[in-house]
Coordinates of C-alpha atoms and ligand atoms in Angstrom, one line a residue:
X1 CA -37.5 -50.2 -36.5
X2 CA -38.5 -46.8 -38.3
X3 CA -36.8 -43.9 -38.6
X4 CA -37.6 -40.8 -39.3
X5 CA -35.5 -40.0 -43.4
X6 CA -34.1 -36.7 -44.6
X7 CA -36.8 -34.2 -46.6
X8 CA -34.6 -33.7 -49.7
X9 CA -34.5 -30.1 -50.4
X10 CA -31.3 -29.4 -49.1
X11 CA -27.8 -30.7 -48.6
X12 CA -28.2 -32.6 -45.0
X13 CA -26.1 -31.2 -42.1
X14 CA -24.0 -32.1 -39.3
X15 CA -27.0 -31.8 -37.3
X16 CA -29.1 -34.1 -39.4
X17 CA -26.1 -36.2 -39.7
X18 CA -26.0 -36.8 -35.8
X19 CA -29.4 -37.7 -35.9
X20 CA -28.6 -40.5 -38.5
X21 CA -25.5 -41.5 -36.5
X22 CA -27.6 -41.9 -34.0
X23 CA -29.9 -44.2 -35.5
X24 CA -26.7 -46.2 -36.9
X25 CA -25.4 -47.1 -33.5
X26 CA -28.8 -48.1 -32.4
X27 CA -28.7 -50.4 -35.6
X28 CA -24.9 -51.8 -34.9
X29 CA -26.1 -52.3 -30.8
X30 CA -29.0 -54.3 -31.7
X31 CA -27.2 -56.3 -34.2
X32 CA -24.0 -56.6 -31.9
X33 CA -26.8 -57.9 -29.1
X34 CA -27.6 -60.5 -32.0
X35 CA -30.6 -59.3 -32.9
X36 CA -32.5 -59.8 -36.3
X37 CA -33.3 -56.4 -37.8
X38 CA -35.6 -54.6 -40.0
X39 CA -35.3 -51.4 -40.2
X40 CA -37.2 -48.4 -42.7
X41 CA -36.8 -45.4 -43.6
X42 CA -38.9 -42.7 -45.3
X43 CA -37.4 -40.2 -47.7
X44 CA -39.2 -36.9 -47.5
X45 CA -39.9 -35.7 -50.7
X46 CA -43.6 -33.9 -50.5
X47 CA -45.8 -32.8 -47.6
X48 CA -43.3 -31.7 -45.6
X49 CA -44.3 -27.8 -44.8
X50 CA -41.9 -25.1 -43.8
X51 CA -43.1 -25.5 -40.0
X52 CA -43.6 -28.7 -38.4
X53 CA -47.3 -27.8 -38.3
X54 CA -49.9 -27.0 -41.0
X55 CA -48.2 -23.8 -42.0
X56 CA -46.2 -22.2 -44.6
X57 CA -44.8 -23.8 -47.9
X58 CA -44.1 -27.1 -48.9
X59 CA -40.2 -27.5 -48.2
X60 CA -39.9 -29.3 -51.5
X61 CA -42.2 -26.6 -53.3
X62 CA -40.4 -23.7 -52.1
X63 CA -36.9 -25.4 -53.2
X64 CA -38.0 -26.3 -56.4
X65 CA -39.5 -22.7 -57.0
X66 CA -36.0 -21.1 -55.6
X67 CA -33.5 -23.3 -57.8
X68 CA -35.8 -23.7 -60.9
X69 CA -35.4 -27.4 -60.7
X70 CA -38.7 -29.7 -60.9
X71 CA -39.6 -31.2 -57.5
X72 CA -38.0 -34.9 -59.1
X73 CA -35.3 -33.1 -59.9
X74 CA -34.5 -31.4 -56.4
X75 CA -35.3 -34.7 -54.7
X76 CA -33.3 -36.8 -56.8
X77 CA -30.0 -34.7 -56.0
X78 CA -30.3 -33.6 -52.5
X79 CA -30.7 -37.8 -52.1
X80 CA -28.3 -39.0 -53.9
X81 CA -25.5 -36.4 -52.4
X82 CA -27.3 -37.5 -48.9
X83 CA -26.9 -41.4 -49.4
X84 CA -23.2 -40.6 -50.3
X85 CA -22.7 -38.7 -47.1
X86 CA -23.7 -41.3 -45.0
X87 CA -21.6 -44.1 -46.7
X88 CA -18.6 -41.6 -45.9
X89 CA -20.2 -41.6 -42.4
X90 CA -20.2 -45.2 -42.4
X91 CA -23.8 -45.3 -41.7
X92 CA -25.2 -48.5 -42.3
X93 CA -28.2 -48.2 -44.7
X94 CA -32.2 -49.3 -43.2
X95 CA -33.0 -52.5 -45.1
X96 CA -36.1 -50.3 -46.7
X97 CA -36.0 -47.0 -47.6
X98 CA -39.2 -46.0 -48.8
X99 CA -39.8 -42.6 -50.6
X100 CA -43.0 -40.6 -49.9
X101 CA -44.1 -40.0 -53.2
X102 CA -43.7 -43.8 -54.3
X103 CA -46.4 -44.0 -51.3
X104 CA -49.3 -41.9 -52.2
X105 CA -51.7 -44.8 -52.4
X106 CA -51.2 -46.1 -49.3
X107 CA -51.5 -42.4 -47.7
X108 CA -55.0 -42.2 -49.3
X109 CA -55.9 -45.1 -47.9
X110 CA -55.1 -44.2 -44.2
X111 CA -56.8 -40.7 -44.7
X112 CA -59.6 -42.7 -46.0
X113 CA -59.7 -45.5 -42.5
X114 CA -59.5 -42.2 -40.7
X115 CA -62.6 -40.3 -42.4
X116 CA -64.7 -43.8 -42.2
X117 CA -63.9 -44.5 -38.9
X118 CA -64.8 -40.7 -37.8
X119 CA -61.5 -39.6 -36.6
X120 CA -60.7 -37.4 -39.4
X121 CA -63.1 -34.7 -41.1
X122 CA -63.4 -32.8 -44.3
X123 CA -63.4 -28.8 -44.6
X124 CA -62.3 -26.8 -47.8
X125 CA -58.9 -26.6 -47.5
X126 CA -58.3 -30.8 -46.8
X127 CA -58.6 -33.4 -44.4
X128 CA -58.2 -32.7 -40.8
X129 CA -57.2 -35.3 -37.7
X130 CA -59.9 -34.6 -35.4
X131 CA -58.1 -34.6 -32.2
X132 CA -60.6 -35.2 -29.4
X133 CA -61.2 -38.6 -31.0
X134 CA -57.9 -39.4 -29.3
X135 CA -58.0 -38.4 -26.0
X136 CA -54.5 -39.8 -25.5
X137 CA -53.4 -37.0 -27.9
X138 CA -50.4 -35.7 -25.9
X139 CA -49.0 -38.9 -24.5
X140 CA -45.3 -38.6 -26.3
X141 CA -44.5 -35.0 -24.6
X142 CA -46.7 -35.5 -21.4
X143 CA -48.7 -32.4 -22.6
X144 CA -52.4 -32.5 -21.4
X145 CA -55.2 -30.8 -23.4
X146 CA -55.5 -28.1 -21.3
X147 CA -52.0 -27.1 -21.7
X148 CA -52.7 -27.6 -25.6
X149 CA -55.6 -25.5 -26.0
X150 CA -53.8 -22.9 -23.5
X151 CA -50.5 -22.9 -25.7
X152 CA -52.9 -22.6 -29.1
X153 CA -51.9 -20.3 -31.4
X154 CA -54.6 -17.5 -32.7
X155 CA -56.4 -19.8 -35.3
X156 CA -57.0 -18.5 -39.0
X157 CA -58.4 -21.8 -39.8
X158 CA -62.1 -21.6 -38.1
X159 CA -63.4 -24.5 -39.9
X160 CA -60.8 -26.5 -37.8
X161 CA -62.7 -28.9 -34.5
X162 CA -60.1 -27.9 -32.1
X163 CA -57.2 -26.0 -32.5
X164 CA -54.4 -28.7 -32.9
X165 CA -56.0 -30.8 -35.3
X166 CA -53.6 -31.2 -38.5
X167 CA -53.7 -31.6 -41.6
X168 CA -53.8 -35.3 -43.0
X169 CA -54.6 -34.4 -46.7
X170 CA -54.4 -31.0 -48.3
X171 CA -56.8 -29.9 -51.3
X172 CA -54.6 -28.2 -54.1
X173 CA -55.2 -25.4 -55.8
X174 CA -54.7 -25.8 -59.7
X175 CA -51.3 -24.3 -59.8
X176 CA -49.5 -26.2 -56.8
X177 CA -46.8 -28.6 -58.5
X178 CA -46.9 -31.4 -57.0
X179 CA -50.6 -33.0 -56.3
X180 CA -52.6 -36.5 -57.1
X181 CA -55.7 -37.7 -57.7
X182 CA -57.9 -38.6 -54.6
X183 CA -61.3 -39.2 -53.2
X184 CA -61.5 -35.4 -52.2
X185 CA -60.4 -34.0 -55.4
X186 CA -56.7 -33.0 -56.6
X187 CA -54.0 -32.4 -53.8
X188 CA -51.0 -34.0 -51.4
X189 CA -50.2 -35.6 -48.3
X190 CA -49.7 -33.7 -44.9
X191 CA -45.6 -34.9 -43.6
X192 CA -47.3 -37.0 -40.7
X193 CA -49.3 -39.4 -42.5
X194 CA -46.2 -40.5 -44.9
X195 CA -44.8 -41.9 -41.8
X196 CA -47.7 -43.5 -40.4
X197 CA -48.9 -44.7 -43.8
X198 CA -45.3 -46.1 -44.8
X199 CA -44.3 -47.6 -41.2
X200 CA -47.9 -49.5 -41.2
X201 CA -47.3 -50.8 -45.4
X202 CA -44.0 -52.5 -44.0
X203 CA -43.5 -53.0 -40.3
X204 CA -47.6 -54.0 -39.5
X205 CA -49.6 -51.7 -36.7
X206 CA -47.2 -52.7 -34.1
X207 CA -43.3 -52.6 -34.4
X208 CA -40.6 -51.8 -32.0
X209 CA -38.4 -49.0 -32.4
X210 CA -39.0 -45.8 -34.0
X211 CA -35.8 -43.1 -34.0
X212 CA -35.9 -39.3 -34.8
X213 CA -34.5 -35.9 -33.4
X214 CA -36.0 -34.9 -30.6
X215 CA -37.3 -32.0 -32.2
X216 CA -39.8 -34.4 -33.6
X217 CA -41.5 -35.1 -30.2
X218 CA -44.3 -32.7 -29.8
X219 CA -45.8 -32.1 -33.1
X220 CA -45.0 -35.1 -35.4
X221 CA -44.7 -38.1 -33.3
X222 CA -47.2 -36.9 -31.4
X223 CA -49.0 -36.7 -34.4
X224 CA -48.1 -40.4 -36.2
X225 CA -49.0 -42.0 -32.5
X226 CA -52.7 -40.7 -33.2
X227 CA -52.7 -41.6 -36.6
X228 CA -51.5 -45.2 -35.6
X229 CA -53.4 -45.6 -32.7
X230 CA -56.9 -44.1 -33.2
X231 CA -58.3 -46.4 -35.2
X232 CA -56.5 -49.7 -33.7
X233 CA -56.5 -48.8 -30.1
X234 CA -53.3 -50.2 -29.6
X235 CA -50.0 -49.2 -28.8
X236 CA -48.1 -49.1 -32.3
X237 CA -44.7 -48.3 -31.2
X238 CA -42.9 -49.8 -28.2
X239 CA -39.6 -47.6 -27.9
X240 CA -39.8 -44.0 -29.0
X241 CA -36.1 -43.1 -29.4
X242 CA -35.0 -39.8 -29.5
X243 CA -31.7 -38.1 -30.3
X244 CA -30.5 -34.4 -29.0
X245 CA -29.6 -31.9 -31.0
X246 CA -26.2 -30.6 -32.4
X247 CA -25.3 -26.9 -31.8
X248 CA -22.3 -25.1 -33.5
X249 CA -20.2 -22.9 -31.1
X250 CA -23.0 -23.4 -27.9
X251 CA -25.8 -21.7 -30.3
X252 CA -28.0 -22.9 -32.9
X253 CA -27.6 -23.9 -36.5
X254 CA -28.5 -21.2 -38.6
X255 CA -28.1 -19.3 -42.1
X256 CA -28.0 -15.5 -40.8
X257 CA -25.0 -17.4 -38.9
X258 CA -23.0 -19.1 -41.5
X259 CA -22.9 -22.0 -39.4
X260 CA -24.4 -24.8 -41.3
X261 CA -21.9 -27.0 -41.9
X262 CA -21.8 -30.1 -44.6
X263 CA -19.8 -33.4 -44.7
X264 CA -18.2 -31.5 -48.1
X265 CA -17.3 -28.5 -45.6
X266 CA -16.0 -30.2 -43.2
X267 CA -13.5 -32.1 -46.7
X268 CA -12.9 -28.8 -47.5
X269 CA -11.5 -27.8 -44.4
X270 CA -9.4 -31.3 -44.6
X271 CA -11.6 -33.3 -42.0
X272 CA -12.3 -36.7 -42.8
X273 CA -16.1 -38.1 -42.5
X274 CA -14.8 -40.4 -40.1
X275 CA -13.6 -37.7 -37.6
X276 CA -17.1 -36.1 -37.6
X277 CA -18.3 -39.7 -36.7
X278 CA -15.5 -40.0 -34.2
X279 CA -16.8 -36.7 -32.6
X280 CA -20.1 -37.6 -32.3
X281 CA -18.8 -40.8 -30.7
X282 CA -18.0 -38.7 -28.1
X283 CA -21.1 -37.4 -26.6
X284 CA -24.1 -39.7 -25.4
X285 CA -26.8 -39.0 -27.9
X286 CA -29.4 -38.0 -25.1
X287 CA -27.0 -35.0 -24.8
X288 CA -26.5 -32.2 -26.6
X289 CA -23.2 -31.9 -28.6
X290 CA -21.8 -28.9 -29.4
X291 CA -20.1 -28.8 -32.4
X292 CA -16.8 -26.4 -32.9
X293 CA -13.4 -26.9 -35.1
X294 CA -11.2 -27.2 -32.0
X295 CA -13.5 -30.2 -31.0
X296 CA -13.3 -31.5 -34.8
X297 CA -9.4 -30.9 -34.5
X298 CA -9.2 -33.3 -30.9
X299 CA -11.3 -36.1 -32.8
X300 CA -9.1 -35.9 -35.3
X301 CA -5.7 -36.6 -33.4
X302 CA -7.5 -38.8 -31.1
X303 CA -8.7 -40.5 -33.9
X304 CA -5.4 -40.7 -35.6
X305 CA -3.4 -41.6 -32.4
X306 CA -6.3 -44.9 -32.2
X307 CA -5.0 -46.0 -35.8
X308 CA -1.5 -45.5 -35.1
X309 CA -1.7 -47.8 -31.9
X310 CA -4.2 -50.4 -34.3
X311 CA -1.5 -50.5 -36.7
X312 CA 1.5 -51.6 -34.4
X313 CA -1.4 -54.2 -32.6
X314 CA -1.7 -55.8 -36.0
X315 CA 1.4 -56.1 -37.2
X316 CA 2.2 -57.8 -33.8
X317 CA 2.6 -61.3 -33.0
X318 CA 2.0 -61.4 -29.4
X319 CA -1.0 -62.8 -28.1
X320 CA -3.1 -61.8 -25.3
X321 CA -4.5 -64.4 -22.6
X322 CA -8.2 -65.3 -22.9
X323 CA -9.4 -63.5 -20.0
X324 CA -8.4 -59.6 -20.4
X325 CA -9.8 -60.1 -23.6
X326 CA -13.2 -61.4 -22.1
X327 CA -13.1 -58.8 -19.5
X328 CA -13.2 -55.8 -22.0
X329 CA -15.6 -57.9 -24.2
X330 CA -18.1 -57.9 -21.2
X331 CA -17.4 -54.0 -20.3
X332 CA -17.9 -53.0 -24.0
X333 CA -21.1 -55.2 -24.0
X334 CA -22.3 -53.3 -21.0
X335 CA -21.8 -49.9 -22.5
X336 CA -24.0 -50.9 -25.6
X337 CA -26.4 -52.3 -22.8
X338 CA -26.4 -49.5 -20.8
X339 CA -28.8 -47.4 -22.9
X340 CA -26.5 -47.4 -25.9
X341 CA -23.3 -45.8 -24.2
X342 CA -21.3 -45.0 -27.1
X343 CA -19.0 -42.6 -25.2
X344 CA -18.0 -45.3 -22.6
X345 CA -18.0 -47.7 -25.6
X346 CA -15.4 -45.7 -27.1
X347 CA -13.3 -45.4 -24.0
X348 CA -13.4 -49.1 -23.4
X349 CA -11.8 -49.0 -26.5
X350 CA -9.0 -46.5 -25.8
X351 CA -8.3 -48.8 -22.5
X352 CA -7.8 -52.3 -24.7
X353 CA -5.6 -50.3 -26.7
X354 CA -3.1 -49.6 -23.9
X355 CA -2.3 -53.2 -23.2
X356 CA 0.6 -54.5 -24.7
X357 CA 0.7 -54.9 -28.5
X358 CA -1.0 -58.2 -29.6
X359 CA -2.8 -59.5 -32.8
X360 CA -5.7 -60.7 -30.8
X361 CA -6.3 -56.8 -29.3
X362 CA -6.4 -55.8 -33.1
X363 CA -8.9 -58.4 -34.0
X364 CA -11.1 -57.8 -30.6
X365 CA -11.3 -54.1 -31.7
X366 CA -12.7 -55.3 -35.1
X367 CA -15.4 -56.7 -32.9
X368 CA -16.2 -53.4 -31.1
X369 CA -16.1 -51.3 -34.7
X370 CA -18.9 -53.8 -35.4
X371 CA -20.6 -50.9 -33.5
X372 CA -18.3 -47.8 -33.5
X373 CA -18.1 -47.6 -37.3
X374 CA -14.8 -46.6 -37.8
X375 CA -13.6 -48.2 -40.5
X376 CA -10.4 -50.0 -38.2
X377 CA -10.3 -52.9 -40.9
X378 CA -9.3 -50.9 -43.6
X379 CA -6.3 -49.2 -41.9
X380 CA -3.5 -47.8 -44.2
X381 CA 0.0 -46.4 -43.3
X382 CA -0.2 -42.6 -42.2
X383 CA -1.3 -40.7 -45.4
X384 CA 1.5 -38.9 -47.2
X385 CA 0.9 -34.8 -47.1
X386 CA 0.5 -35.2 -50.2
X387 CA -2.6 -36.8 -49.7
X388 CA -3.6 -34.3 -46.9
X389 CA -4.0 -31.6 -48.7
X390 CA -7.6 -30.2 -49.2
X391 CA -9.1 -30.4 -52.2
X392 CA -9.5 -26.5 -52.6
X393 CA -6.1 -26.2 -52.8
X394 CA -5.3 -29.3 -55.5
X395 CA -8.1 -27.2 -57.2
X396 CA -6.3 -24.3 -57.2
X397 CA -3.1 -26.0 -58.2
X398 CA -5.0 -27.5 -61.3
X399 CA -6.2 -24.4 -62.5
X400 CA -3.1 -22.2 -62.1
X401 CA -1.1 -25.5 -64.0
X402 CA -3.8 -25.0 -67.4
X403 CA -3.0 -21.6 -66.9
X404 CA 1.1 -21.9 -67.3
X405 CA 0.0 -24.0 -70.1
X406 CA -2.1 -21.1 -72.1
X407 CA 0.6 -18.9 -71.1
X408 CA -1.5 -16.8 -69.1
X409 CA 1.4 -16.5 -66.4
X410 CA -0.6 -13.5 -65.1
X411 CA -3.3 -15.6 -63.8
X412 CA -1.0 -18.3 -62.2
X413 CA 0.3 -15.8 -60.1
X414 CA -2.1 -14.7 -58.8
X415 CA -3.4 -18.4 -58.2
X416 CA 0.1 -19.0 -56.5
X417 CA -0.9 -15.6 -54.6
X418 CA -4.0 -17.4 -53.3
X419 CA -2.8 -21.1 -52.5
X420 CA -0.2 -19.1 -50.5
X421 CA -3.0 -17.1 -48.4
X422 CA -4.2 -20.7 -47.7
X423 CA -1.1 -21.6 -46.1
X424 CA 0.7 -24.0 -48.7
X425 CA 3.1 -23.4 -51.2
X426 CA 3.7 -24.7 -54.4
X427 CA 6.9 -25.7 -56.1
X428 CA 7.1 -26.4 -60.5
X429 CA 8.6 -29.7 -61.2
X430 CA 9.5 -31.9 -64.5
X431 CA 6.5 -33.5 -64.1
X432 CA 4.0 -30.9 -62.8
X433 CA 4.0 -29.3 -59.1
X434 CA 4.2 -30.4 -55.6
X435 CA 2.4 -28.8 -52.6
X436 CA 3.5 -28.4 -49.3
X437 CA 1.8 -26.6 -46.2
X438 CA 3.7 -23.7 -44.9
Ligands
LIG501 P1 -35.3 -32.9 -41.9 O1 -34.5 -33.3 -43.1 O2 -35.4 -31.4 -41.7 O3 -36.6 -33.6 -41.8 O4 -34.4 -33.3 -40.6 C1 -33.8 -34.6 -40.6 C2 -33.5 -35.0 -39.2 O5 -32.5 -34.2 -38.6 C3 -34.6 -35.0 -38.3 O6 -34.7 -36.3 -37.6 C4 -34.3 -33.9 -37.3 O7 -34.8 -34.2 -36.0 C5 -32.8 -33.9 -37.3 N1 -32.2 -32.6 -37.0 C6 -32.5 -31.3 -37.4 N2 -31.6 -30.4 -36.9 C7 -30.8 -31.0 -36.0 C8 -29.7 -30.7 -35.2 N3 -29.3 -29.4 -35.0 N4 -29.1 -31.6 -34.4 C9 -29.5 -32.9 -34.5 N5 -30.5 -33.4 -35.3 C10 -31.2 -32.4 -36.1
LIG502 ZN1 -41.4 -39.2 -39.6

């Protein structure tokens, strides 16, 4: 299986994060079907241009320019804050992850196949895909060439064949910042080619599954199936697998908006990881999920009312007869089955619950968190408040304490002042403070 990876310029999402969800429960059903998996996936950290197609800046460029980091730099933080968001998300990792730029070679060499065999062609600015040497061009989103060339946008580029060919290779000027040697002179991958070149290196010409937002469908999966398939004339994928998108408050993700929210928002706002995962749980991921805090706030209790009921099933010493047990076994099995039902999954879940406390419905819902990914085998007591509180409020508390201890009382007032605005208070003690919410 391939999957589609983050481009590192940027803290990922909750949007992204669906997405990778989403490839995580099609990872847990195929293994809870007993399947053998491999599974890769790409890490984006060149190529990738600010539109899907050949235009704009390079994603990583542009970041690197912004925040006056080196491209290594920028990738090496956005992916390591990005690997621990989805251990928090209980995301299980791909058995290969394979970074772009560790990859270059192997691009070359496809860019290279595609030249020799014809398909692709040289003009000033880089290597083009020449689509008419694939009439199947289209196949993924059931567009026809007509309805391509119609839909064209006014070209710039008039050294282009046709109006949708792409970009495989780009020629660099002297002062891009990130380029490599190649057979056409100094310059950098286009995004589609890392996949096809990576997904070929490990999984062979032909593999089964291939995951991705669905925003991915028309231009670059599109594109990787004619990069795959041109010169093999075979089909390379056998499942294309795509999930919706999220939208925040029935509208779309967006800066001007201020709603772009992170796992470390949603921390802030004393959410765990786990009730984001619980909420996306919730919605079949062929559907679009919108995302709001009252939502967030229902996953939550739900979720919290599941561990309660988990707790008292563990502790219990009552057993449950062989064949309830087998009967939600085989309805949970049919969720999974039935195109990877994670809602009714969940619900199947909610049901077993209800039965009469017993140690065997605890350990039959460790079985079905072999999928859901909820973490229901490290259950702990009900946190303390204590514990609740968000971390920009222990912040807070922190800073006005140092301040009590320089004397500057001035300042921890007006720190009180602001933990109060947040809705806690905060009371001195022998040994420090304590917090409590109002
Ligand atoms: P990117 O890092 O921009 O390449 O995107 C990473 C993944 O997130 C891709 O698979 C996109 O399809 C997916 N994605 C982007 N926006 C959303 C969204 N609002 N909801 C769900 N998935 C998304
Ligand atoms: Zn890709």
């Amino acid at each position: 299986m391939y999957s589609c990876g983050p481009t590192v310029y940027n803290y990922a999402h909750i949007g992204n994060l669906r997405t990778y969800i989403f490839m995580d429960l099609i990872r847990r059903a195929l293994k809870f079907e007993g399947y053998r998996l491999i599974g890769v996936m790409n890490i984006t950290d060149v190529g990738h241009l600010l539109a899907d197609s050949d235009d704009g800046e390079d994603k990583m460029v542009k970041a690197s320019r912004e925040q006056k980091k080196t491209p290594l730099e920028i990738a090496e933080y956005y992916s390591k804050i990005f690997f621990e968001d989805i251990e928090k998300l209980n995301i299980s990792k791909p058995e290969i992850i394979a970074k772009a730029t560790d990859h270059i070679g192997e691009m070359i060499s496809l860019v290279k196949d595609l030249q020799d065999a014809g398909i692709a062609y040289e003009t000033s600015d880089g290597i083009y895909f020449d689509i008419s040497k694939f009439p199947r061009y289209g196949c993924l989103s059931g567009k026809n060439r007509e309805e391509q060339v119609a839909g064209a946008r006014v070209e710039v580029n008039t050294e282009k064949h046709n109006p949708d060919d792409f970009a495989v290779w780009k020629k660099a000027d002297p002062s891009h910042i990130m380029q490599w040697e190649s057979p056409w002179g100094m310059g950098y991958p286009g995004w589609h080619i890392e996949c096809s070149a990576m997904s070929r290196k490990y999984l062979g010409d032909y593999f089964d599954i291939h995951s991705g937002g669905v925003d991915h469908i028309p231009i670059h999966h599109e594109n990787e199936i004619a990069q795959n398939e041109a010169i093999t004339g075979k089909q390379s994928v056998r499942f294309w697998m795509h999930g919706e998108f999220m939208q925040v408050d029935g509208g779309k993700m967006s800066k001007s908006l201020g709603n772009i929210y992170t796992v470390s928002d949603l921390e802030k706002r004393a959410y765990e990881a786990l009730d984001f995962r619980f909420f996306c749980l919730g919605a079949h991921y062929r559907k679009k999920l919108n995302f709001t805090f009252e939502g967030m706030d229902a996953a939550k209790t739900a979720r919290q009312r599941l561990n309660q009921s988990l707790l008292q099933h563990k502790l219990s010493s009552t057993s449950t007869n062989k064949d309830t047990l087998d009967i939600y076994r085989k309805k949970f099995k049919h969720a999974l089955e039935d195109d990877i039902n994670a809602p009714k999954a969940l619900g199947i879940l909610f049901d077993l619950i209800k039965e009469e406390k017993s140690i065997d419905i605890y350990k039959l819902s460790l079985e079905f968190d072999s999928f859901l990914g909820l973490s229901l085998d490290k259950l702990k007591e009900e946190k303390k408040e204590e514990e609740l509180i968000p971390v920009e409020i222990k912040d807070l508390a922190e800073s006005r304490l140092e301040a009590k201890k320089q004397r500057n009382f001035a300042l921890a007032d007006e720190l009180r002042g602001k933990i109060n605005i947040l809705g806690y208070s905060i009371a001195d003690t022998k040994e420090g403070y304590t917090i409590t919410k109002i």
